[in-house]
Structures are given as structure tokens and as C-alpha cells.
Amino acid sequence: MDVFSLKIPGLMVVGTDTDVGKTYITAAIARQLVAEGVQTGVYKPACSGSVRDEETGTSYWPDVEQLSEAIQTSVPVERICPQRFHAPLAPPVAAADEGQQINEGLLLEGAQWWQDQAEFLLVEGVGGVLCPLSKHMLIVDFAAQLKLPLLIVARAGLGTINHSLLTIEVLQKRGLSIAGLILNDVDPTLSDVSRRSNAAQIQQWTSVPVLSFVPFEWRSNLLHYQTQARIDWIQLAQDSR
């Protein structure tokens, strides 16, 4: 597959693992940009794990719904996520479970469509950066194709130092640009004292900036965790290319 770079500025949001809040953070950034008057696109190349609506008997994908609501425009769901599967498995496995396979060409074509539709594009990955996206491609391979600066979302709590540094090392060894890392609090019931030191510890071991610590169900703009200033996502993407 030919390597190309998008002709639209943006960020790709990747995770240290699954269920770290990539969609939540991507949607929060999208809402901020839309509120600032930026025509914003959101794209998730593949999504697995649907939810059944018992009243209507139909299935939907919460991640896709959340991204769609964030940009406040009537874009067909196929443009936000063209390949959707029901089983909560890695995309190629979920596709095979339905007798299908991931269309690798469509993964990139779906992102390209947004070039004439938006001023800034947020692309959300699947699982962690070494999660399979297709039969021949990991998330990190897809990121290398897009060439967008990467924003890492990590779960706040014990173990995140290791997961964050491993993710950073993988991306840097691939020569990919990292815009920063966000610690996201996904479980308010945990009384984990590591939350007080994780950001500083991660920062001690890497030059990748820890941009923000996001409390559970944070509803405002994401803020720099040290200064509490709003993050300029467009400038961050420009500075990280």
C-alpha cells in the first residue's frame, strides 16, 4: 500500500490499551474545536463491539455515536466509521466472526474523504498502538500511513507509567511524531495514590509532554494539568509535525 500524507491538519488519538477513554477524549477535543468555530471532522477507521437497543431491536456503536454528536453535523455514520462489527474483538477478528475481512484501502480512503469536508481532522485509533487493525496492519502501521501527530491517551492509575513509556518507545522507534500524552481517569471508584505522581514520573522518563490529567466525567475543555490553561489543539498539531 502506498504511503501518503493527508492534506488536512489534525491529530490521531491512540491509546496505551483498550478502554482508556480514546473516544471520550477525541469527542471532548472535537466539541472544543466546534465551539471555537473550527469545522472539525472525526474518523475511526474500524469499530468493533456493538450495543443492542432492546426497544428498537437494532444495534449501534457507542463510540461512533459519541463522535457523531461531538461534531454537531449530520454526517453519515459510514463517513465517521466505515467498517463496524458486532463482536468486542480486534477488528480483523470481529470481521472474520461475521464472515468478512477488513478492507485496507477503505481505511485510508475514509480518512481522505474528510479533506474537502473539514478544516481539522481527529482520527481515533483502536485499542493500543500494537492492536491489529487488519490482516496486515497494526494501528501503528495505520498511523505511519496517515502521518498525523499522535496524541496518546493513557489510563490514570497504577501501571500507567509502564504502559505509557512502552507506547512512547514503540512510536518513537517507528519515527512517528507524538504531540503529547493525556492521563484519563476512567474509574472514580479506585483509590489509587499513584494518580498524584504518575504525570511527574512519566515526564521524568520522556520528553513527550504530559498535557493533561482528565478527571472522571470531565465536561469542560481539556486543560494543561500544570497551568490549567486551555490547550490549543491546532497549534499543538502544527508544532508537532
Short mmCIF file of C-alpha atoms in Angstrom, two decimals, residues 20-160:
data_model
loop_
_atom_site.label_atom_id
_atom_site.label_comp_id
_atom_site.label_asym_id
_atom_site.label_seq_id
_atom_site.Cartn_x
_atom_site.Cartn_y
_atom_site.Cartn_z
CA VAL A 20 -8.62 4.09 28.28
CA GLY A 21 -11.07 6.70 27.01
CA LYS A 22 -9.85 7.45 23.49
CA THR A 23 -13.35 8.17 22.23
CA TYR A 24 -14.16 10.30 25.27
CA ILE A 25 -11.04 12.43 24.76
CA THR A 26 -11.46 12.63 20.98
CA ALA A 27 -15.06 13.79 21.40
CA ALA A 28 -14.05 16.34 24.05
CA ILE A 29 -11.44 17.84 21.72
CA ALA A 30 -13.96 17.88 18.87
CA ARG A 31 -16.52 19.71 21.00
CA GLN A 32 -13.95 22.34 21.96
CA LEU A 33 -12.91 22.90 18.35
CA VAL A 34 -16.52 23.14 17.15
CA ALA A 35 -17.26 25.66 19.91
CA GLU A 36 -14.29 27.70 18.67
CA GLY A 37 -15.74 27.76 15.15
CA VAL A 38 -13.44 25.15 13.63
CA GLN A 39 -15.06 22.86 11.05
CA THR A 40 -14.00 19.56 12.59
CA GLY A 41 -14.01 16.04 11.21
CA VAL A 42 -13.91 12.84 13.24
CA TYR A 43 -12.88 9.47 11.88
CA LYS A 44 -12.48 5.99 13.33
CA PRO A 45 -11.28 3.52 10.68
CA ALA A 46 -12.95 0.50 12.27
CA CYS A 47 -15.05 -0.20 15.32
CA SER A 48 -15.98 -3.47 16.99
CA GLY A 49 -18.37 -4.08 19.83
CA SER A 50 -21.97 -3.02 19.24
CA VAL A 51 -24.80 -2.49 21.72
CA ARG A 52 -28.34 -3.70 21.09
CA ASP A 53 -31.22 -1.31 21.63
CA GLU A 54 -33.89 -3.52 23.19
CA GLU A 55 -36.70 -1.11 22.30
CA THR A 56 -35.96 -0.92 18.58
CA GLY A 57 -34.17 -4.23 18.16
CA THR A 58 -31.32 -2.52 16.32
CA SER A 59 -27.63 -2.35 17.11
CA TYR A 60 -25.46 0.72 17.44
CA TRP A 61 -21.84 1.54 18.24
CA PRO A 62 -21.49 3.92 21.23
CA ASP A 63 -18.07 5.18 20.11
CA VAL A 64 -19.43 6.21 16.72
CA GLU A 65 -22.49 7.84 18.29
CA GLN A 66 -20.31 9.85 20.67
CA LEU A 67 -18.05 11.08 17.88
CA SER A 68 -21.03 11.99 15.70
CA GLU A 69 -22.68 14.01 18.47
CA ALA A 70 -19.44 15.88 19.17
CA ILE A 71 -19.17 17.50 15.73
CA GLN A 72 -22.84 18.54 15.63
CA THR A 73 -23.28 17.90 11.91
CA SER A 74 -25.37 15.37 10.01
CA VAL A 75 -22.55 13.28 8.57
CA PRO A 76 -23.48 9.70 7.58
CA VAL A 77 -22.21 7.17 10.07
CA GLU A 78 -20.26 5.49 7.26
CA ARG A 79 -18.09 8.60 6.97
CA ILE A 80 -17.26 8.58 10.66
CA CYS A 81 -16.61 4.84 10.79
CA PRO A 82 -16.92 2.87 7.54
CA GLN A 83 -16.24 -0.59 8.98
CA ARG A 84 -18.27 -1.63 12.03
CA PHE A 85 -18.55 -5.08 13.58
CA HIS A 86 -20.60 -6.52 16.41
CA ALA A 87 -18.19 -8.68 18.42
CA PRO A 88 -15.98 -6.87 21.00
CA LEU A 89 -12.78 -8.15 19.42
CA ALA A 90 -9.86 -6.74 17.46
CA PRO A 91 -11.27 -5.54 14.11
CA PRO A 92 -9.89 -8.31 11.87
CA VAL A 93 -11.09 -10.96 14.33
CA ALA A 94 -14.50 -9.32 14.69
CA ALA A 95 -14.76 -9.09 10.89
CA ALA A 96 -13.88 -12.77 10.47
CA ASP A 97 -16.53 -13.63 13.05
CA GLU A 98 -19.06 -12.19 10.58
CA GLY A 99 -17.51 -13.86 7.54
CA GLN A 100 -15.87 -10.61 6.41
CA GLN A 101 -12.43 -9.05 6.31
CA ILE A 102 -11.12 -5.52 6.79
CA ASN A 103 -10.90 -3.51 3.58
CA GLU A 104 -7.45 -1.92 3.95
CA GLY A 105 -7.98 0.51 1.08
CA LEU A 106 -11.14 1.82 2.69
CA LEU A 107 -9.27 2.54 5.94
CA LEU A 108 -7.27 5.27 4.22
CA GLU A 109 -9.92 6.36 1.72
CA GLY A 110 -12.25 7.06 4.62
CA ALA A 111 -9.76 9.50 6.11
CA GLN A 112 -9.12 11.15 2.75
CA TRP A 113 -12.82 11.93 2.32
CA TRP A 114 -12.60 14.46 5.15
CA GLN A 115 -10.02 16.58 3.32
CA ASP A 116 -12.75 18.50 1.48
CA GLN A 117 -15.22 18.42 4.36
CA ALA A 118 -13.34 19.85 7.34
CA GLU A 119 -10.58 22.19 8.44
CA PHE A 120 -9.18 19.86 11.10
CA LEU A 121 -9.42 16.09 11.43
CA LEU A 122 -9.38 13.95 14.56
CA VAL A 123 -8.67 10.28 13.88
CA GLU A 124 -9.26 7.78 16.67
CA GLY A 125 -7.36 4.52 16.79
CA VAL A 126 -8.50 1.12 18.06
CA GLY A 127 -7.17 -0.44 21.26
CA GLY A 128 -3.45 0.07 21.87
CA VAL A 129 -0.92 1.01 19.21
CA LEU A 130 0.01 -2.62 18.56
CA CYS A 131 -3.59 -3.72 18.21
CA PRO A 132 -4.29 -5.40 14.83
CA LEU A 133 -6.37 -3.19 12.55
CA SER A 134 -6.41 -5.55 9.58
CA LYS A 135 -4.82 -8.77 8.42
CA HIS A 136 -1.58 -6.98 7.53
CA MET A 137 -1.70 -3.76 9.53
CA LEU A 138 -1.37 -2.73 13.18
CA ILE A 139 -2.66 0.59 14.48
CA VAL A 140 0.91 1.88 14.47
CA ASP A 141 1.18 1.00 10.75
CA PHE A 142 -2.01 2.92 10.01
CA ALA A 143 -0.62 5.89 11.95
CA ALA A 144 2.53 5.77 9.84
CA GLN A 145 0.38 5.92 6.70
CA LEU A 146 -1.58 8.97 7.86
CA LYS A 147 1.44 10.86 9.19
CA LEU A 148 -0.64 12.87 11.65
CA PRO A 149 0.89 13.85 15.00
CA LEU A 150 -0.17 11.38 17.67
CA LEU A 151 -1.94 12.13 20.92
CA ILE A 152 -1.62 9.30 23.43
CA VAL A 153 -4.41 8.60 25.91
CA ALA A 154 -3.35 6.62 28.97
CA ARG A 155 -5.40 5.30 31.87
CA ALA A 156 -4.76 7.18 35.08
CA GLY A 157 -3.73 4.81 37.84
CA LEU A 158 -1.19 2.20 38.82
CA GLY A 159 0.64 0.67 35.86
CA THR A 160 0.28 3.64 33.55
#
